[in-house]
Amino acid sequence: MTSVFTRIVRGEIPAFKLYEDDLTLSFLDINPAARGHALVIAKPELPGLLDLPPELVSAVALTTQRVARAIVNALKPDGFNVIQNNGAAAGQVVFHYHVHIIPRWEGDRSVKLWRPGTASADDLRAVADEIRAHMQE
Ligand code: AMP
């Protein structure tokens, strides 16, 4: 199964490319949440963060910073979001690892990822214990 992003890497379908190196590629999102909404992908077709070897995690992070800096310098947004969806439940639609960089302007209301909830200290302690127990895996 070839992802739409692999087809962009291969040059089989067009994209508005921003940056490319051996391991990563950045281009504009075709359905932008804001002007300048960009994607950074790992070139190998791996679905999510947990599938990436360390060198790809690093490479995508460095390209994300590079592209975000260019967006900030070019478009002068008030801020930007870096968002990365893993799994359909988290909103992932293209199962080829990618990071969203979304420029933000005061009052644009274009992205709101969660509603703040509440938790007791006991709840927080319990879930922290559960997660820490798996930290070496
Ligand atoms: P996600 O929900 O994190 O999987 O996001 C996938 C993103 O890929 C969406 O924001 C789409 O608009 C974007 N997308 C899908 N196909 C293309 C394409 N051919 N070129 C650019 N962006 C695309």
mmCIF file of C-alpha atoms and ligand atoms in Angstrom:
data_model
loop_
_atom_site.group_PDB
_atom_site.id
_atom_site.type_symbol
_atom_site.label_atom_id
_atom_site.label_comp_id
_atom_site.label_asym_id
_atom_site.label_seq_id
_atom_site.Cartn_x
_atom_site.Cartn_y
_atom_site.Cartn_z
ATOM 1 C CA MET A 1 0.000 0.000 0.000
ATOM 2 C CA THR A 2 1.625 3.226 -1.168
ATOM 3 C CA SER A 3 0.721 6.348 0.789
ATOM 4 C CA VAL A 4 -0.097 9.649 -0.853
ATOM 5 C CA PHE A 5 3.030 11.061 0.780
ATOM 6 C CA THR A 6 5.262 8.365 -0.716
ATOM 7 C CA ARG A 7 3.825 9.329 -4.084
ATOM 8 C CA ILE A 8 4.841 12.934 -3.381
ATOM 9 C CA VAL A 9 8.364 11.778 -2.388
ATOM 10 C CA ARG A 10 8.587 9.873 -5.681
ATOM 11 C CA GLY A 11 7.343 12.872 -7.657
ATOM 12 C CA GLU A 12 4.271 10.974 -8.860
ATOM 13 C CA ILE A 13 1.898 13.662 -7.601
ATOM 14 C CA PRO A 14 2.613 17.360 -7.163
ATOM 15 C CA ALA A 15 3.167 19.249 -3.935
ATOM 16 C CA PHE A 16 4.199 22.746 -2.961
ATOM 17 C CA LYS A 17 7.573 21.751 -1.536
ATOM 18 C CA LEU A 18 9.307 23.881 1.077
ATOM 19 C CA TYR A 19 12.391 21.858 2.023
ATOM 20 C CA GLU A 20 13.944 18.471 1.318
ATOM 21 C CA ASP A 21 16.912 16.447 2.529
ATOM 22 C CA ASP A 22 17.837 12.761 2.491
ATOM 23 C CA LEU A 23 15.449 11.735 5.291
ATOM 24 C CA THR A 24 12.676 14.342 5.317
ATOM 25 C CA LEU A 25 10.442 16.401 3.065
ATOM 26 C CA SER A 26 8.274 19.432 3.850
ATOM 27 C CA PHE A 27 5.397 20.751 1.737
ATOM 28 C CA LEU A 28 2.177 22.711 2.175
ATOM 29 C CA ASP A 29 -0.922 20.935 3.457
ATOM 30 C CA ILE A 30 -3.459 20.749 0.635
ATOM 31 C CA ASN A 31 -6.356 21.587 3.016
ATOM 32 C CA PRO A 32 -4.726 24.171 5.265
ATOM 33 C CA ALA A 33 -6.068 25.129 8.677
ATOM 34 C CA ALA A 34 -4.296 28.457 8.188
ATOM 35 C CA ARG A 35 -2.209 30.216 5.561
ATOM 36 C CA GLY A 36 1.219 28.553 5.552
ATOM 37 C CA HIS A 37 0.057 25.265 7.159
ATOM 38 C CA ALA A 38 2.954 22.923 6.376
ATOM 39 C CA LEU A 39 3.716 19.242 6.783
ATOM 40 C CA VAL A 40 7.058 17.633 7.539
ATOM 41 C CA ILE A 41 7.265 13.950 6.662
ATOM 42 C CA ALA A 42 9.785 11.196 7.191
ATOM 43 C CA LYS A 43 10.543 9.885 3.702
ATOM 44 C CA PRO A 44 10.295 6.198 4.661
ATOM 45 C CA GLU A 45 6.669 5.097 4.825
ATOM 46 C CA LEU A 46 6.286 4.400 8.552
ATOM 47 C CA PRO A 47 2.903 5.044 10.164
ATOM 48 C CA GLY A 48 3.541 6.707 13.509
ATOM 49 C CA LEU A 49 5.978 8.088 16.043
ATOM 50 C CA LEU A 50 6.568 4.726 17.697
ATOM 51 C CA ASP A 51 7.628 3.180 14.390
ATOM 52 C CA LEU A 52 10.484 5.608 13.753
ATOM 53 C CA PRO A 53 14.140 4.797 14.456
ATOM 54 C CA PRO A 54 15.925 7.483 16.504
ATOM 55 C CA GLU A 55 17.691 9.059 13.528
ATOM 56 C CA LEU A 56 14.349 9.735 11.830
ATOM 57 C CA VAL A 57 12.865 11.201 15.020
ATOM 58 C CA SER A 58 15.823 13.573 15.124
ATOM 59 C CA ALA A 59 15.723 14.372 11.428
ATOM 60 C CA VAL A 60 12.012 15.243 11.453
ATOM 61 C CA ALA A 61 12.451 17.376 14.590
ATOM 62 C CA LEU A 62 15.285 19.333 12.990
ATOM 63 C CA THR A 63 13.361 19.875 9.762
ATOM 64 C CA THR A 64 10.299 20.922 11.759
ATOM 65 C CA GLN A 65 12.350 23.604 13.522
ATOM 66 C CA ARG A 66 13.899 24.765 10.231
ATOM 67 C CA VAL A 67 10.548 25.047 8.436
ATOM 68 C CA ALA A 68 8.832 26.645 11.443
ATOM 69 C CA ARG A 69 11.562 29.290 11.577
ATOM 70 C CA ALA A 70 11.075 30.056 7.872
ATOM 71 C CA ILE A 71 7.297 30.284 8.337
ATOM 72 C CA VAL A 72 7.713 32.662 11.274
ATOM 73 C CA ASN A 73 10.167 34.847 9.387
ATOM 74 C CA ALA A 74 8.065 34.856 6.212
ATOM 75 C CA LEU A 75 4.527 35.172 7.527
ATOM 76 C CA LYS A 76 5.068 36.789 10.947
ATOM 77 C CA PRO A 77 2.350 34.808 12.731
ATOM 78 C CA ASP A 78 1.645 35.487 16.408
ATOM 79 C CA GLY A 79 2.494 31.849 17.169
ATOM 80 C CA PHE A 80 2.314 28.369 15.705
ATOM 81 C CA ASN A 81 1.212 24.857 16.636
ATOM 82 C CA VAL A 82 3.250 21.718 16.042
ATOM 83 C CA ILE A 83 0.803 18.812 15.956
ATOM 84 C CA GLN A 84 1.374 15.149 15.209
ATOM 85 C CA ASN A 85 -1.503 12.656 15.102
ATOM 86 C CA ASN A 86 -0.997 8.954 15.863
ATOM 87 C CA GLY A 87 -3.865 6.578 15.094
ATOM 88 C CA ALA A 88 -7.360 7.135 13.750
ATOM 89 C CA ALA A 89 -8.651 7.880 17.264
ATOM 90 C CA ALA A 90 -6.219 10.798 17.391
ATOM 91 C CA GLY A 91 -7.350 12.125 14.027
ATOM 92 C CA GLN A 92 -4.656 10.559 11.847
ATOM 93 C CA VAL A 93 -5.863 10.179 8.270
ATOM 94 C CA VAL A 94 -2.628 9.595 6.364
ATOM 95 C CA PHE A 95 -0.712 6.712 7.926
ATOM 96 C CA HIS A 96 2.704 7.941 6.920
ATOM 97 C CA TYR A 97 4.515 9.780 9.689
ATOM 98 C CA HIS A 98 4.143 13.548 9.472
ATOM 99 C CA VAL A 99 4.137 16.652 11.638
ATOM 100 C CA HIS A 100 1.833 19.637 11.105
ATOM 101 C CA ILE A 101 3.144 23.177 11.510
ATOM 102 C CA ILE A 102 0.197 25.561 11.725
ATOM 103 C CA PRO A 103 0.809 29.310 11.905
ATOM 104 C CA ARG A 104 -1.520 31.053 14.344
ATOM 105 C CA TRP A 105 -2.822 34.602 14.607
ATOM 106 C CA GLU A 106 -4.482 36.104 17.668
ATOM 107 C CA GLY A 107 -8.192 35.245 17.696
ATOM 108 C CA ASP A 108 -8.085 32.900 14.693
ATOM 109 C CA ARG A 109 -9.640 29.983 16.621
ATOM 110 C CA SER A 110 -8.392 27.621 13.882
ATOM 111 C CA VAL A 111 -7.116 24.865 16.205
ATOM 112 C CA LYS A 112 -8.238 23.736 19.650
ATOM 113 C CA LEU A 113 -7.017 20.270 20.483
ATOM 114 C CA TRP A 114 -8.519 19.605 23.908
ATOM 115 C CA ARG A 115 -10.895 20.847 26.566
ATOM 116 C CA PRO A 116 -9.137 21.201 29.914
ATOM 117 C CA GLY A 117 -10.432 18.597 32.351
ATOM 118 C CA THR A 118 -9.922 18.019 36.051
ATOM 119 C CA ALA A 119 -8.107 15.288 37.991
ATOM 120 C CA SER A 120 -7.429 14.702 41.653
ATOM 121 C CA ALA A 121 -3.908 14.302 42.987
ATOM 122 C CA ASP A 122 -4.713 10.602 43.454
ATOM 123 C CA ASP A 123 -5.728 10.303 39.783
ATOM 124 C CA LEU A 124 -2.550 12.034 38.651
ATOM 125 C CA ARG A 125 -0.348 9.929 40.966
ATOM 126 C CA ALA A 126 -1.980 6.690 39.744
ATOM 127 C CA VAL A 127 -1.560 7.422 36.054
ATOM 128 C CA ALA A 128 1.993 8.696 36.547
ATOM 129 C CA ASP A 129 2.817 5.400 38.306
ATOM 130 C CA GLU A 130 1.263 3.394 35.440
ATOM 131 C CA ILE A 131 3.268 5.253 32.807
ATOM 132 C CA ARG A 132 6.572 5.280 34.723
ATOM 133 C CA ALA A 133 6.362 1.492 35.083
ATOM 134 C CA HIS A 134 6.765 1.264 31.284
ATOM 135 C CA MET A 135 9.409 3.940 30.820
ATOM 136 C CA GLN A 136 12.287 1.532 30.108
ATOM 137 C CA GLU A 137 10.527 -0.342 27.241
HETATM 138 P P1 AMP B 1 -3.472 13.728 9.591
HETATM 139 O O1 AMP B 1 -4.906 13.931 10.027
HETATM 140 O O2 AMP B 1 -2.505 14.140 10.653
HETATM 141 O O3 AMP B 1 -3.225 12.337 9.054
HETATM 142 O O4 AMP B 1 -3.280 14.775 8.432
HETATM 143 C C1 AMP B 1 -3.151 14.444 7.093
HETATM 144 C C2 AMP B 1 -3.024 15.753 6.347
HETATM 145 O O5 AMP B 1 -2.540 15.490 5.049
HETATM 146 C C3 AMP B 1 -4.342 16.515 6.189
HETATM 147 O O6 AMP B 1 -4.234 17.784 6.832
HETATM 148 C C4 AMP B 1 -4.505 16.645 4.677
HETATM 149 O O7 AMP B 1 -5.038 17.887 4.274
HETATM 150 C C5 AMP B 1 -3.084 16.443 4.185
HETATM 151 N N1 AMP B 1 -2.969 15.929 2.820
HETATM 152 C C6 AMP B 1 -3.568 14.837 2.304
HETATM 153 N N2 AMP B 1 -3.202 14.658 1.019
HETATM 154 C C7 AMP B 1 -2.343 15.666 0.727
HETATM 155 C C8 AMP B 1 -1.610 16.044 -0.445
HETATM 156 N N3 AMP B 1 -1.702 15.347 -1.579
HETATM 157 N N4 AMP B 1 -0.820 17.138 -0.375
HETATM 158 C C9 AMP B 1 -0.726 17.841 0.759
HETATM 159 N N5 AMP B 1 -1.385 17.539 1.896
HETATM 160 C C10 AMP B 1 -2.182 16.475 1.881
#
